[in-house]
Amino acid sequence: MMGEFVFNLEACARPNIVALQPYRCARDDYKDDGSNTLLDANENSYGPSLSTDISVDHENNGDTLRLAGLNRYPDPHQIELKQLLCDLRQSAGSQATLKPENLFVGVGSDEAIDGLIRCFCIPGVDKILVCPPTYGMYTVAAQVNDVEVVKVPLEVEGESASFDIQPAKIQQMIGGDPRIKLVYVCSPGNPTGKLVDPARLKALLEYSWNGVVILDEAYIDFAGHDKSLAHWVNDYPNLVVMQTLSKAFGMAGIRLGFAFAPSGIARLLNNLKAPYNVSSLTSALAIQAVSKAGLAVMRSHRELIVSQRERLVQELSKIPRVGRFLGGYDANFLLVEMLDGPKSLGGQPDNRTAKVVYSQLAEAKGIVVRYRGNELGCTGCLRITVGTEHETTKLLQKLEEVFQETP
């Protein structure tokens, strides 16, 4: 008979994984069971950017998704999809042309976030830099890879806080620590909804250091026409620009993200990935979404979202216990303060009030938003995804009710 079994999970697993606090996603708090209005995950409530005449068949006739090849592994290089993405982001003002060799395509932007850390950071040695308040997966991916996280906050202090990056402070930090290999910048920011000033980004890119600047443009299509800086990867050897089909394209369910990069960096990412990381169906749906017909649908939905965003700004401002909008208006969500009293009586941003409003909206009114009061510079804030006209009307009505019921 064997002696006492000695397996101990905590002693066997990597210590940094045992200590890991996982990324808390929107569905961890309230499920998508069909009963709630979901304005918490910055999804596109108008649906996917697919033309209504797309069918699923075993033939390849026009806008048809082919099922006949599902017994075969998918294309490992995704050249057709990559070319369409290059065409989408090619700037008329850029002399250099984006090409498929400038692209990495993966399972959401998260695969690129993780892949870049694995490419450039030695576990237990190197570091990344983030600019809070920002997207939490940068830190989670670093922790998984046993990489330290250094923070240089956005400009969040004072009444006139810009919620923009501070390039001089970032330069000071990376100049003083050669172990910092990556700087993650979110533009438009999450949860700030603020587009980074290109001049500030350029100041960072023109600083000489042996590391990579990663620009996360997940929400870029809500920021206005031709705002993407993807074409800058042809001008700067250490710039990566990440994007996704999850937001403006309404394709969160297929998990398709991509990163534009100088060809050398793109090659490293492609060498690192699993051989068939993007499925045939994901690729086919993505190709439809960025086709001419799909782009027309996306742009139509975007106009509706921008219209509702403007409506939310106007109508929320009329509610006595809704305070300032922090950050910017460049995404499909708003970051807004909840006050402990009416504005006219000097009400202040308050986390207790924000938590009560958050929970009451979800549990009593069936509307799920995201509490962000614990983020740096976001005291008393909720992040509210811009929904459809019907969802916006319901949100405004139920928010008024919650404030009437909340002391």
mmCIF file of C-alpha atoms in Angstrom:
data_model
loop_
_atom_site.group_PDB
_atom_site.id
_atom_site.type_symbol
_atom_site.label_atom_id
_atom_site.label_comp_id
_atom_site.label_asym_id
_atom_site.label_seq_id
_atom_site.Cartn_x
_atom_site.Cartn_y
_atom_site.Cartn_z
ATOM 1 C CA MET A 1 0.000 0.000 0.000
ATOM 2 C CA MET A 2 1.246 3.456 -0.853
ATOM 3 C CA GLY A 3 2.253 5.807 1.904
ATOM 4 C CA GLU A 4 0.704 9.210 2.456
ATOM 5 C CA PHE A 5 0.078 10.935 -0.872
ATOM 6 C CA VAL A 6 2.275 14.031 -0.961
ATOM 7 C CA PHE A 7 0.676 16.078 -3.752
ATOM 8 C CA ASN A 8 0.092 19.677 -2.689
ATOM 9 C CA LEU A 9 -1.504 21.948 -5.284
ATOM 10 C CA GLU A 10 -0.166 25.206 -3.865
ATOM 11 C CA ALA A 11 3.354 23.820 -3.602
ATOM 12 C CA CYS A 12 3.237 22.252 -7.069
ATOM 13 C CA ALA A 13 1.765 25.161 -9.041
ATOM 14 C CA ARG A 14 3.690 28.316 -9.890
ATOM 15 C CA PRO A 15 3.436 30.712 -6.912
ATOM 16 C CA ASN A 16 2.388 33.652 -9.074
ATOM 17 C CA ILE A 17 -0.530 31.602 -10.469
ATOM 18 C CA VAL A 18 -1.643 30.492 -6.999
ATOM 19 C CA ALA A 19 -1.691 34.167 -5.970
ATOM 20 C CA LEU A 20 -3.321 35.345 -9.208
ATOM 21 C CA GLN A 21 -6.488 37.422 -8.954
ATOM 22 C CA PRO A 22 -8.361 36.666 -12.199
ATOM 23 C CA TYR A 23 -9.775 39.386 -14.416
ATOM 24 C CA ARG A 24 -13.349 40.028 -13.314
ATOM 25 C CA CYS A 25 -15.496 40.277 -16.416
ATOM 26 C CA ALA A 26 -18.971 41.769 -16.655
ATOM 27 C CA ARG A 27 -20.769 38.408 -16.665
ATOM 28 C CA ASP A 28 -19.216 37.422 -13.333
ATOM 29 C CA ASP A 29 -21.679 39.700 -11.533
ATOM 30 C CA TYR A 30 -24.882 39.365 -13.543
ATOM 31 C CA LYS A 31 -25.617 36.642 -16.069
ATOM 32 C CA ASP A 32 -26.967 37.013 -19.582
ATOM 33 C CA ASP A 33 -30.206 35.102 -18.903
ATOM 34 C CA GLY A 34 -32.417 37.215 -21.153
ATOM 35 C CA SER A 35 -34.041 39.133 -18.302
ATOM 36 C CA ASN A 36 -31.579 42.030 -18.019
ATOM 37 C CA THR A 37 -30.678 45.049 -20.125
ATOM 38 C CA LEU A 38 -26.903 44.664 -20.405
ATOM 39 C CA LEU A 39 -25.086 48.009 -20.471
ATOM 40 C CA ASP A 40 -21.962 46.847 -18.653
ATOM 41 C CA ALA A 41 -19.587 45.145 -21.118
ATOM 42 C CA ASN A 42 -19.406 47.758 -23.912
ATOM 43 C CA GLU A 43 -20.926 45.329 -26.405
ATOM 44 C CA ASN A 44 -22.792 46.581 -29.470
ATOM 45 C CA SER A 45 -26.509 46.281 -28.685
ATOM 46 C CA TYR A 46 -27.389 46.676 -32.361
ATOM 47 C CA GLY A 47 -25.808 43.332 -33.151
ATOM 48 C CA PRO A 48 -23.135 42.051 -35.533
ATOM 49 C CA SER A 49 -21.928 43.877 -38.641
ATOM 50 C CA LEU A 50 -23.273 41.244 -40.992
ATOM 51 C CA SER A 51 -25.589 41.914 -43.911
ATOM 52 C CA THR A 52 -29.036 40.398 -43.417
ATOM 53 C CA ASP A 53 -28.813 38.276 -46.579
ATOM 54 C CA ILE A 54 -25.898 36.162 -45.323
ATOM 55 C CA SER A 55 -26.846 32.495 -45.248
ATOM 56 C CA VAL A 56 -25.208 29.314 -44.053
ATOM 57 C CA ASP A 57 -24.896 26.637 -46.678
ATOM 58 C CA HIS A 58 -22.538 24.042 -48.094
ATOM 59 C CA GLU A 59 -21.919 26.111 -51.216
ATOM 60 C CA ASN A 60 -19.942 29.288 -51.768
ATOM 61 C CA ASN A 61 -22.568 31.521 -53.364
ATOM 62 C CA GLY A 62 -22.118 35.214 -52.630
ATOM 63 C CA ASP A 63 -22.584 36.070 -48.963
ATOM 64 C CA THR A 64 -22.583 32.472 -47.797
ATOM 65 C CA LEU A 65 -20.660 30.878 -44.981
ATOM 66 C CA ARG A 66 -19.070 27.643 -46.156
ATOM 67 C CA LEU A 67 -19.464 24.600 -43.933
ATOM 68 C CA ALA A 68 -18.020 22.040 -46.335
ATOM 69 C CA GLY A 69 -14.444 22.557 -45.171
ATOM 70 C CA LEU A 70 -14.954 22.120 -41.428
ATOM 71 C CA ASN A 71 -13.241 18.733 -41.532
ATOM 72 C CA ARG A 72 -10.013 20.578 -42.418
ATOM 73 C CA TYR A 73 -7.830 22.739 -40.206
ATOM 74 C CA PRO A 74 -8.217 26.481 -40.810
ATOM 75 C CA ASP A 75 -5.784 28.658 -42.736
ATOM 76 C CA PRO A 76 -2.928 29.283 -40.267
ATOM 77 C CA HIS A 77 -1.941 32.546 -41.964
ATOM 78 C CA GLN A 78 -5.354 34.216 -42.599
ATOM 79 C CA ILE A 79 -4.020 36.215 -45.552
ATOM 80 C CA GLU A 80 -7.441 37.140 -46.993
ATOM 81 C CA LEU A 81 -8.658 38.456 -43.638
ATOM 82 C CA LYS A 82 -5.397 40.283 -42.979
ATOM 83 C CA GLN A 83 -5.554 42.049 -46.336
ATOM 84 C CA LEU A 84 -9.094 43.257 -45.628
ATOM 85 C CA LEU A 85 -7.990 44.570 -42.238
ATOM 86 C CA CYS A 86 -5.061 46.379 -43.869
ATOM 87 C CA ASP A 87 -7.424 47.933 -46.409
ATOM 88 C CA LEU A 88 -9.693 49.033 -43.558
ATOM 89 C CA ARG A 89 -6.939 50.875 -41.679
ATOM 90 C CA GLN A 90 -4.806 52.161 -44.538
ATOM 91 C CA SER A 91 -4.651 55.934 -44.171
ATOM 92 C CA ALA A 92 -4.853 58.154 -47.233
ATOM 93 C CA GLY A 93 -2.183 60.362 -45.685
ATOM 94 C CA SER A 94 0.341 57.565 -45.197
ATOM 95 C CA GLN A 95 3.022 56.939 -47.804
ATOM 96 C CA ALA A 96 3.747 53.402 -46.571
ATOM 97 C CA THR A 97 1.249 50.620 -47.208
ATOM 98 C CA LEU A 98 -0.017 48.276 -44.524
ATOM 99 C CA LYS A 99 0.493 44.669 -45.618
ATOM 100 C CA PRO A 100 -0.512 41.250 -44.220
ATOM 101 C CA GLU A 101 3.017 40.843 -42.869
ATOM 102 C CA ASN A 102 2.211 43.768 -40.544
ATOM 103 C CA LEU A 103 -0.538 41.781 -38.830
ATOM 104 C CA PHE A 104 -1.100 39.271 -36.078
ATOM 105 C CA VAL A 105 -4.632 37.825 -35.804
ATOM 106 C CA GLY A 106 -5.704 36.064 -32.639
ATOM 107 C CA VAL A 107 -8.386 35.076 -30.155
ATOM 108 C CA GLY A 108 -9.472 38.541 -29.087
ATOM 109 C CA SER A 109 -6.988 41.287 -28.266
ATOM 110 C CA ASP A 110 -6.158 39.333 -25.122
ATOM 111 C CA GLU A 111 -4.049 36.874 -27.141
ATOM 112 C CA ALA A 112 -1.946 39.767 -28.441
ATOM 113 C CA ILE A 113 -1.662 41.291 -24.948
ATOM 114 C CA ASP A 114 -0.350 37.997 -23.590
ATOM 115 C CA GLY A 115 1.763 37.218 -26.650
ATOM 116 C CA LEU A 116 3.622 40.513 -26.471
ATOM 117 C CA ILE A 117 4.550 39.900 -22.843
ATOM 118 C CA ARG A 118 5.756 36.399 -23.697
ATOM 119 C CA CYS A 119 7.774 37.783 -26.625
ATOM 120 C CA PHE A 120 9.565 40.559 -24.795
ATOM 121 C CA CYS A 121 9.538 39.938 -21.047
ATOM 122 C CA ILE A 122 11.673 37.426 -19.154
ATOM 123 C CA PRO A 123 9.604 36.061 -16.224
ATOM 124 C CA GLY A 124 10.798 37.301 -12.864
ATOM 125 C CA VAL A 125 13.112 39.838 -14.494
ATOM 126 C CA ASP A 126 11.366 42.274 -16.831
ATOM 127 C CA LYS A 127 8.444 44.653 -16.284
ATOM 128 C CA ILE A 128 5.566 46.289 -18.127
ATOM 129 C CA LEU A 129 4.171 49.791 -17.606
ATOM 130 C CA VAL A 130 0.464 50.644 -17.533
ATOM 131 C CA CYS A 131 -1.378 53.943 -17.125
ATOM 132 C CA PRO A 132 -4.309 53.599 -14.706
ATOM 133 C CA PRO A 133 -7.215 53.813 -14.802
ATOM 134 C CA THR A 134 -6.994 51.327 -17.659
ATOM 135 C CA TYR A 135 -7.987 47.897 -18.957
ATOM 136 C CA GLY A 136 -7.321 45.246 -16.333
ATOM 137 C CA MET A 137 -6.115 42.454 -18.616
ATOM 138 C CA TYR A 138 -2.686 44.057 -19.061
ATOM 139 C CA THR A 139 -1.972 43.453 -15.386
ATOM 140 C CA VAL A 140 -3.552 39.982 -15.331
ATOM 141 C CA ALA A 141 -1.460 38.869 -18.326
ATOM 142 C CA ALA A 142 1.675 40.219 -16.664
ATOM 143 C CA GLN A 143 0.924 38.381 -13.433
ATOM 144 C CA VAL A 144 0.318 35.117 -15.297
ATOM 145 C CA ASN A 145 3.742 35.511 -16.894
ATOM 146 C CA ASP A 146 5.445 36.470 -13.608
ATOM 147 C CA VAL A 147 6.184 39.971 -14.885
ATOM 148 C CA GLU A 148 6.111 43.005 -12.599
ATOM 149 C CA VAL A 149 3.732 45.893 -13.355
ATOM 150 C CA VAL A 150 4.863 49.523 -13.039
ATOM 151 C CA LYS A 151 2.244 52.291 -13.038
ATOM 152 C CA VAL A 152 2.323 55.851 -14.330
ATOM 153 C CA PRO A 153 -1.225 57.196 -13.890
ATOM 154 C CA LEU A 154 -3.156 59.172 -16.420
ATOM 155 C CA GLU A 155 -3.542 62.866 -15.685
ATOM 156 C CA VAL A 156 -6.409 62.489 -13.196
ATOM 157 C CA GLU A 157 -5.791 65.225 -10.629
ATOM 158 C CA GLY A 158 -7.787 68.449 -10.373
ATOM 159 C CA GLU A 159 -10.981 69.800 -11.885
ATOM 160 C CA SER A 160 -9.364 70.082 -15.323
ATOM 161 C CA ALA A 161 -7.905 66.549 -15.319
ATOM 162 C CA SER A 162 -7.373 65.494 -18.935
ATOM 163 C CA PHE A 163 -7.320 61.714 -18.330
ATOM 164 C CA ASP A 164 -4.556 61.624 -20.945
ATOM 165 C CA ILE A 165 -1.149 59.965 -20.734
ATOM 166 C CA GLN A 166 1.804 61.819 -19.198
ATOM 167 C CA PRO A 167 4.680 61.178 -21.630
ATOM 168 C CA ALA A 168 7.338 63.018 -19.605
ATOM 169 C CA LYS A 169 6.652 60.878 -16.529
ATOM 170 C CA ILE A 170 6.573 57.702 -18.620
ATOM 171 C CA GLN A 171 9.899 58.661 -20.209
ATOM 172 C CA GLN A 172 11.386 59.288 -16.777
ATOM 173 C CA MET A 173 10.237 55.858 -15.595
ATOM 174 C CA ILE A 174 11.428 53.846 -18.606
ATOM 175 C CA GLY A 175 14.660 55.844 -18.814
ATOM 176 C CA GLY A 176 15.461 54.935 -15.231
ATOM 177 C CA ASP A 177 14.642 51.233 -15.456
ATOM 178 C CA PRO A 178 15.901 49.197 -18.451
ATOM 179 C CA ARG A 179 13.849 46.223 -17.275
ATOM 180 C CA ILE A 180 10.635 47.911 -18.439
ATOM 181 C CA LYS A 181 10.060 46.376 -21.868
ATOM 182 C CA LEU A 182 6.438 47.246 -22.716
ATOM 183 C CA VAL A 183 4.194 50.288 -22.260
ATOM 184 C CA TYR A 184 0.447 49.670 -22.686
ATOM 185 C CA VAL A 185 -1.628 52.708 -23.694
ATOM 186 C CA CYS A 186 -5.403 52.484 -24.143
ATOM 187 C CA SER A 187 -6.935 54.880 -26.724
ATOM 188 C CA PRO A 188 -9.826 55.491 -26.377
ATOM 189 C CA GLY A 189 -9.263 54.597 -22.763
ATOM 190 C CA ASN A 190 -11.218 52.037 -20.800
ATOM 191 C CA PRO A 191 -12.879 53.137 -18.539
ATOM 192 C CA THR A 192 -12.183 56.759 -19.533
ATOM 193 C CA GLY A 193 -13.564 56.833 -23.091
ATOM 194 C CA LYS A 194 -10.826 59.355 -23.914
ATOM 195 C CA LEU A 195 -8.785 59.377 -27.135
ATOM 196 C CA VAL A 196 -5.086 59.867 -26.431
ATOM 197 C CA ASP A 197 -3.670 63.093 -27.848
ATOM 198 C CA PRO A 198 -1.547 62.003 -30.861
ATOM 199 C CA ALA A 199 1.060 64.634 -29.969
ATOM 200 C CA ARG A 200 1.532 63.050 -26.540
ATOM 201 C CA LEU A 201 1.831 59.606 -28.075
ATOM 202 C CA LYS A 202 4.338 60.897 -30.621
ATOM 203 C CA ALA A 203 6.449 62.371 -27.812
ATOM 204 C CA LEU A 204 6.546 58.931 -26.217
ATOM 205 C CA LEU A 205 7.366 57.157 -29.479
ATOM 206 C CA GLU A 206 10.202 59.549 -30.292
ATOM 207 C CA TYR A 207 11.891 58.826 -26.967
ATOM 208 C CA SER A 208 14.848 56.481 -27.490
ATOM 209 C CA TRP A 209 14.620 53.309 -25.383
ATOM 210 C CA ASN A 210 14.793 49.562 -25.947
ATOM 211 C CA GLY A 211 11.123 48.693 -25.518
ATOM 212 C CA VAL A 212 7.737 48.571 -27.240
ATOM 213 C CA VAL A 213 4.744 50.926 -27.016
ATOM 214 C CA ILE A 214 1.410 49.124 -27.401
ATOM 215 C CA LEU A 215 -1.622 51.204 -28.363
ATOM 216 C CA ASP A 216 -4.943 49.485 -27.631
ATOM 217 C CA GLU A 217 -7.550 50.852 -30.057
ATOM 218 C CA ALA A 218 -10.455 48.544 -29.169
ATOM 219 C CA TYR A 219 -12.951 51.441 -29.308
ATOM 220 C CA ILE A 220 -11.357 53.472 -32.083
ATOM 221 C CA ASP A 221 -14.305 53.349 -34.485
ATOM 222 C CA PHE A 222 -16.446 55.365 -32.057
ATOM 223 C CA ALA A 223 -13.886 58.202 -31.917
ATOM 224 C CA GLY A 224 -14.598 59.693 -35.343
ATOM 225 C CA HIS A 225 -13.513 59.187 -38.931
ATOM 226 C CA ASP A 226 -9.976 57.954 -39.626
ATOM 227 C CA LYS A 227 -8.741 58.283 -36.036
ATOM 228 C CA SER A 228 -6.798 55.011 -35.983
ATOM 229 C CA LEU A 229 -3.029 55.286 -35.809
ATOM 230 C CA ALA A 230 -2.461 51.773 -37.157
ATOM 231 C CA HIS A 231 -0.518 53.168 -40.112
ATOM 232 C CA TRP A 232 2.050 54.615 -37.686
ATOM 233 C CA VAL A 233 3.578 51.124 -37.345
ATOM 234 C CA ASN A 234 5.347 51.856 -40.636
ATOM 235 C CA ASP A 235 6.942 54.952 -39.086
ATOM 236 C CA TYR A 236 7.987 53.683 -35.655
ATOM 237 C CA PRO A 237 9.910 50.397 -35.223
ATOM 238 C CA ASN A 238 8.621 49.815 -31.683
ATOM 239 C CA LEU A 239 4.879 50.531 -32.028
ATOM 240 C CA VAL A 240 2.111 47.920 -31.926
ATOM 241 C CA VAL A 241 -1.557 48.878 -32.452
ATOM 242 C CA MET A 242 -4.179 46.418 -31.204
ATOM 243 C CA GLN A 243 -7.793 46.353 -32.402
ATOM 244 C CA THR A 244 -10.818 44.053 -32.201
ATOM 245 C CA LEU A 245 -14.102 43.166 -33.891
ATOM 246 C CA SER A 246 -15.837 42.956 -30.496
ATOM 247 C CA LYS A 247 -16.956 46.574 -30.178
ATOM 248 C CA ALA A 248 -18.034 48.658 -33.195
ATOM 249 C CA PHE A 249 -18.354 45.541 -35.356
ATOM 250 C CA GLY A 250 -20.604 43.838 -32.800
ATOM 251 C CA MET A 251 -18.751 40.514 -33.069
ATOM 252 C CA ALA A 252 -17.731 39.913 -29.438
ATOM 253 C CA GLY A 253 -18.956 36.322 -29.648
ATOM 254 C CA ILE A 254 -16.390 35.232 -32.250
ATOM 255 C CA ARG A 255 -13.375 36.504 -30.233
ATOM 256 C CA LEU A 256 -11.349 38.029 -33.056
ATOM 257 C CA GLY A 257 -8.610 40.539 -32.283
ATOM 258 C CA PHE A 258 -5.610 41.709 -34.258
ATOM 259 C CA ALA A 259 -2.421 43.689 -33.879
ATOM 260 C CA PHE A 260 -0.714 45.897 -36.460
ATOM 261 C CA ALA A 261 3.047 45.962 -36.004
ATOM 262 C CA PRO A 262 6.331 46.425 -37.849
ATOM 263 C CA SER A 263 6.957 43.215 -39.770
ATOM 264 C CA GLY A 264 9.660 42.024 -37.360
ATOM 265 C CA ILE A 265 7.402 42.236 -34.306
ATOM 266 C CA ALA A 266 4.466 40.729 -36.222
ATOM 267 C CA ARG A 267 6.690 37.817 -37.207
ATOM 268 C CA LEU A 268 7.577 37.127 -33.573
ATOM 269 C CA LEU A 269 3.906 37.118 -32.571
ATOM 270 C CA ASN A 270 2.982 34.804 -35.431
ATOM 271 C CA ASN A 271 5.857 32.450 -34.590
ATOM 272 C CA LEU A 272 4.662 32.304 -30.989
ATOM 273 C CA LYS A 273 0.962 31.587 -31.555
ATOM 274 C CA ALA A 274 -0.697 28.180 -31.713
ATOM 275 C CA PRO A 275 -0.717 26.843 -35.310
ATOM 276 C CA TYR A 276 -4.491 27.164 -35.901
ATOM 277 C CA ASN A 277 -5.500 29.779 -33.359
ATOM 278 C CA VAL A 278 -8.369 31.282 -35.424
ATOM 279 C CA SER A 279 -11.141 28.875 -36.427
ATOM 280 C CA SER A 280 -12.545 28.637 -39.942
ATOM 281 C CA LEU A 281 -15.962 29.920 -38.832
ATOM 282 C CA THR A 282 -14.440 32.827 -36.919
ATOM 283 C CA SER A 283 -12.374 33.761 -39.958
ATOM 284 C CA ALA A 284 -15.353 33.486 -42.324
ATOM 285 C CA LEU A 285 -17.540 35.667 -40.101
ATOM 286 C CA ALA A 286 -14.741 38.205 -39.665
ATOM 287 C CA ILE A 287 -14.250 38.428 -43.434
ATOM 288 C CA GLN A 288 -17.967 39.109 -43.856
ATOM 289 C CA ALA A 289 -17.878 41.758 -41.120
ATOM 290 C CA VAL A 290 -15.070 43.753 -42.764
ATOM 291 C CA SER A 291 -16.382 43.293 -46.306
ATOM 292 C CA LYS A 292 -18.065 46.204 -48.079
ATOM 293 C CA ALA A 293 -21.520 45.066 -46.956
ATOM 294 C CA GLY A 294 -20.364 44.467 -43.385
ATOM 295 C CA LEU A 295 -18.696 47.868 -43.161
ATOM 296 C CA ALA A 296 -21.941 49.511 -44.265
ATOM 297 C CA VAL A 297 -23.799 47.769 -41.434
ATOM 298 C CA MET A 298 -21.115 48.705 -38.892
ATOM 299 C CA ARG A 299 -21.180 52.357 -39.906
ATOM 300 C CA SER A 300 -24.968 52.452 -39.735
ATOM 301 C CA HIS A 301 -24.934 50.955 -36.239
ATOM 302 C CA ARG A 302 -22.169 53.337 -35.205
ATOM 303 C CA GLU A 303 -24.256 56.356 -36.195
ATOM 304 C CA LEU A 304 -27.104 55.072 -34.042
ATOM 305 C CA ILE A 305 -24.774 54.515 -31.091
ATOM 306 C CA VAL A 306 -23.199 57.969 -31.399
ATOM 307 C CA SER A 307 -26.686 59.485 -31.520
ATOM 308 C CA GLN A 308 -27.684 57.668 -28.334
ATOM 309 C CA ARG A 309 -24.384 58.653 -26.723
ATOM 310 C CA GLU A 310 -25.192 62.312 -27.341
ATOM 311 C CA ARG A 311 -28.697 61.771 -25.985
ATOM 312 C CA LEU A 312 -27.340 60.129 -22.827
ATOM 313 C CA VAL A 313 -24.982 63.041 -22.196
ATOM 314 C CA GLN A 314 -27.835 65.522 -22.513
ATOM 315 C CA GLU A 315 -30.393 63.582 -20.472
ATOM 316 C CA LEU A 316 -28.116 62.312 -17.710
ATOM 317 C CA SER A 317 -26.910 65.874 -17.130
ATOM 318 C CA LYS A 318 -30.477 66.833 -16.175
ATOM 319 C CA ILE A 319 -30.641 64.340 -13.303
ATOM 320 C CA PRO A 320 -29.808 66.211 -10.051
ATOM 321 C CA ARG A 321 -27.621 63.476 -8.559
ATOM 322 C CA VAL A 322 -25.609 62.733 -11.693
ATOM 323 C CA GLY A 323 -22.304 64.588 -11.696
ATOM 324 C CA ARG A 324 -19.537 65.097 -14.225
ATOM 325 C CA PHE A 325 -18.665 62.945 -17.188
ATOM 326 C CA LEU A 326 -15.021 62.019 -16.723
ATOM 327 C CA GLY A 327 -12.578 61.264 -19.526
ATOM 328 C CA GLY A 328 -14.065 61.740 -22.968
ATOM 329 C CA TYR A 329 -16.831 60.940 -25.419
ATOM 330 C CA ASP A 330 -14.822 58.824 -27.855
ATOM 331 C CA ALA A 331 -16.149 55.324 -27.084
ATOM 332 C CA ASN A 332 -19.480 53.493 -26.836
ATOM 333 C CA PHE A 333 -19.727 54.136 -23.112
ATOM 334 C CA LEU A 334 -19.683 56.987 -20.631
ATOM 335 C CA LEU A 335 -17.901 57.307 -17.294
ATOM 336 C CA VAL A 336 -20.148 59.350 -15.025
ATOM 337 C CA GLU A 337 -20.226 60.350 -11.359
ATOM 338 C CA MET A 338 -23.039 59.482 -8.948
ATOM 339 C CA LEU A 339 -23.468 62.143 -6.246
ATOM 340 C CA ASP A 340 -24.430 61.886 -2.568
ATOM 341 C CA GLY A 341 -26.805 64.805 -3.036
ATOM 342 C CA PRO A 342 -28.163 67.139 -5.731
ATOM 343 C CA LYS A 343 -25.637 69.159 -7.718
ATOM 344 C CA SER A 344 -27.409 72.358 -6.731
ATOM 345 C CA LEU A 345 -26.802 71.589 -3.044
ATOM 346 C CA GLY A 346 -23.136 70.702 -3.461
ATOM 347 C CA GLY A 347 -23.475 66.947 -3.880
ATOM 348 C CA GLN A 348 -20.153 65.117 -4.191
ATOM 349 C CA PRO A 349 -19.060 61.952 -6.032
ATOM 350 C CA ASP A 350 -19.594 59.075 -3.645
ATOM 351 C CA ASN A 351 -18.733 55.377 -3.880
ATOM 352 C CA ARG A 352 -21.501 54.318 -1.506
ATOM 353 C CA THR A 353 -24.084 56.037 -3.675
ATOM 354 C CA ALA A 354 -22.578 54.582 -6.845
ATOM 355 C CA LYS A 355 -22.649 51.054 -5.379
ATOM 356 C CA VAL A 356 -26.274 51.425 -4.303
ATOM 357 C CA VAL A 357 -27.290 52.730 -7.718
ATOM 358 C CA TYR A 358 -25.334 49.943 -9.428
ATOM 359 C CA SER A 359 -26.922 47.163 -7.373
ATOM 360 C CA GLN A 360 -30.439 48.625 -7.416
ATOM 361 C CA LEU A 361 -30.380 49.100 -11.177
ATOM 362 C CA ALA A 362 -29.376 45.460 -11.639
ATOM 363 C CA GLU A 363 -31.387 43.719 -8.941
ATOM 364 C CA ALA A 364 -34.569 45.794 -8.880
ATOM 365 C CA LYS A 365 -34.708 47.306 -12.357
ATOM 366 C CA GLY A 366 -33.023 44.709 -14.594
ATOM 367 C CA ILE A 367 -30.363 47.081 -15.946
ATOM 368 C CA VAL A 368 -26.703 46.117 -15.573
ATOM 369 C CA VAL A 369 -23.986 48.790 -15.726
ATOM 370 C CA ARG A 370 -20.413 48.635 -14.364
ATOM 371 C CA TYR A 371 -19.213 50.039 -11.060
ATOM 372 C CA ARG A 372 -15.848 51.769 -11.439
ATOM 373 C CA GLY A 373 -15.534 53.774 -8.222
ATOM 374 C CA ASN A 374 -12.437 51.917 -7.049
ATOM 375 C CA GLU A 375 -10.419 52.890 -10.133
ATOM 376 C CA LEU A 376 -7.878 55.697 -9.791
ATOM 377 C CA GLY A 377 -9.539 59.084 -10.306
ATOM 378 C CA CYS A 378 -13.006 57.536 -10.701
ATOM 379 C CA THR A 379 -14.570 58.028 -7.263
ATOM 380 C CA GLY A 380 -18.339 57.571 -7.416
ATOM 381 C CA CYS A 381 -18.294 56.503 -11.053
ATOM 382 C CA LEU A 382 -20.383 54.109 -13.076
ATOM 383 C CA ARG A 383 -19.418 53.103 -16.596
ATOM 384 C CA ILE A 384 -22.522 52.946 -18.763
ATOM 385 C CA THR A 385 -22.514 51.296 -22.176
ATOM 386 C CA VAL A 386 -24.493 53.154 -24.841
ATOM 387 C CA GLY A 387 -27.363 50.911 -25.921
ATOM 388 C CA THR A 388 -30.266 51.112 -28.334
ATOM 389 C CA GLU A 389 -32.859 53.886 -28.215
ATOM 390 C CA HIS A 390 -35.181 51.603 -26.230
ATOM 391 C CA GLU A 391 -32.406 50.644 -23.798
ATOM 392 C CA THR A 392 -31.435 54.288 -23.309
ATOM 393 C CA THR A 393 -35.030 55.260 -22.559
ATOM 394 C CA LYS A 394 -35.342 52.427 -20.043
ATOM 395 C CA LEU A 395 -32.024 53.316 -18.386
ATOM 396 C CA LEU A 396 -32.972 56.967 -17.926
ATOM 397 C CA GLN A 397 -36.383 56.066 -16.521
ATOM 398 C CA LYS A 398 -35.065 53.436 -14.106
ATOM 399 C CA LEU A 399 -32.150 55.599 -12.968
ATOM 400 C CA GLU A 400 -34.594 58.344 -11.990
ATOM 401 C CA GLU A 401 -36.605 55.756 -10.052
ATOM 402 C CA VAL A 402 -33.527 54.499 -8.213
ATOM 403 C CA PHE A 403 -32.560 58.011 -7.126
ATOM 404 C CA GLN A 404 -36.108 58.653 -5.909
ATOM 405 C CA GLU A 405 -35.873 55.478 -3.817
ATOM 406 C CA THR A 406 -32.300 56.107 -2.586
ATOM 407 C CA PRO A 407 -31.748 58.470 0.359
#
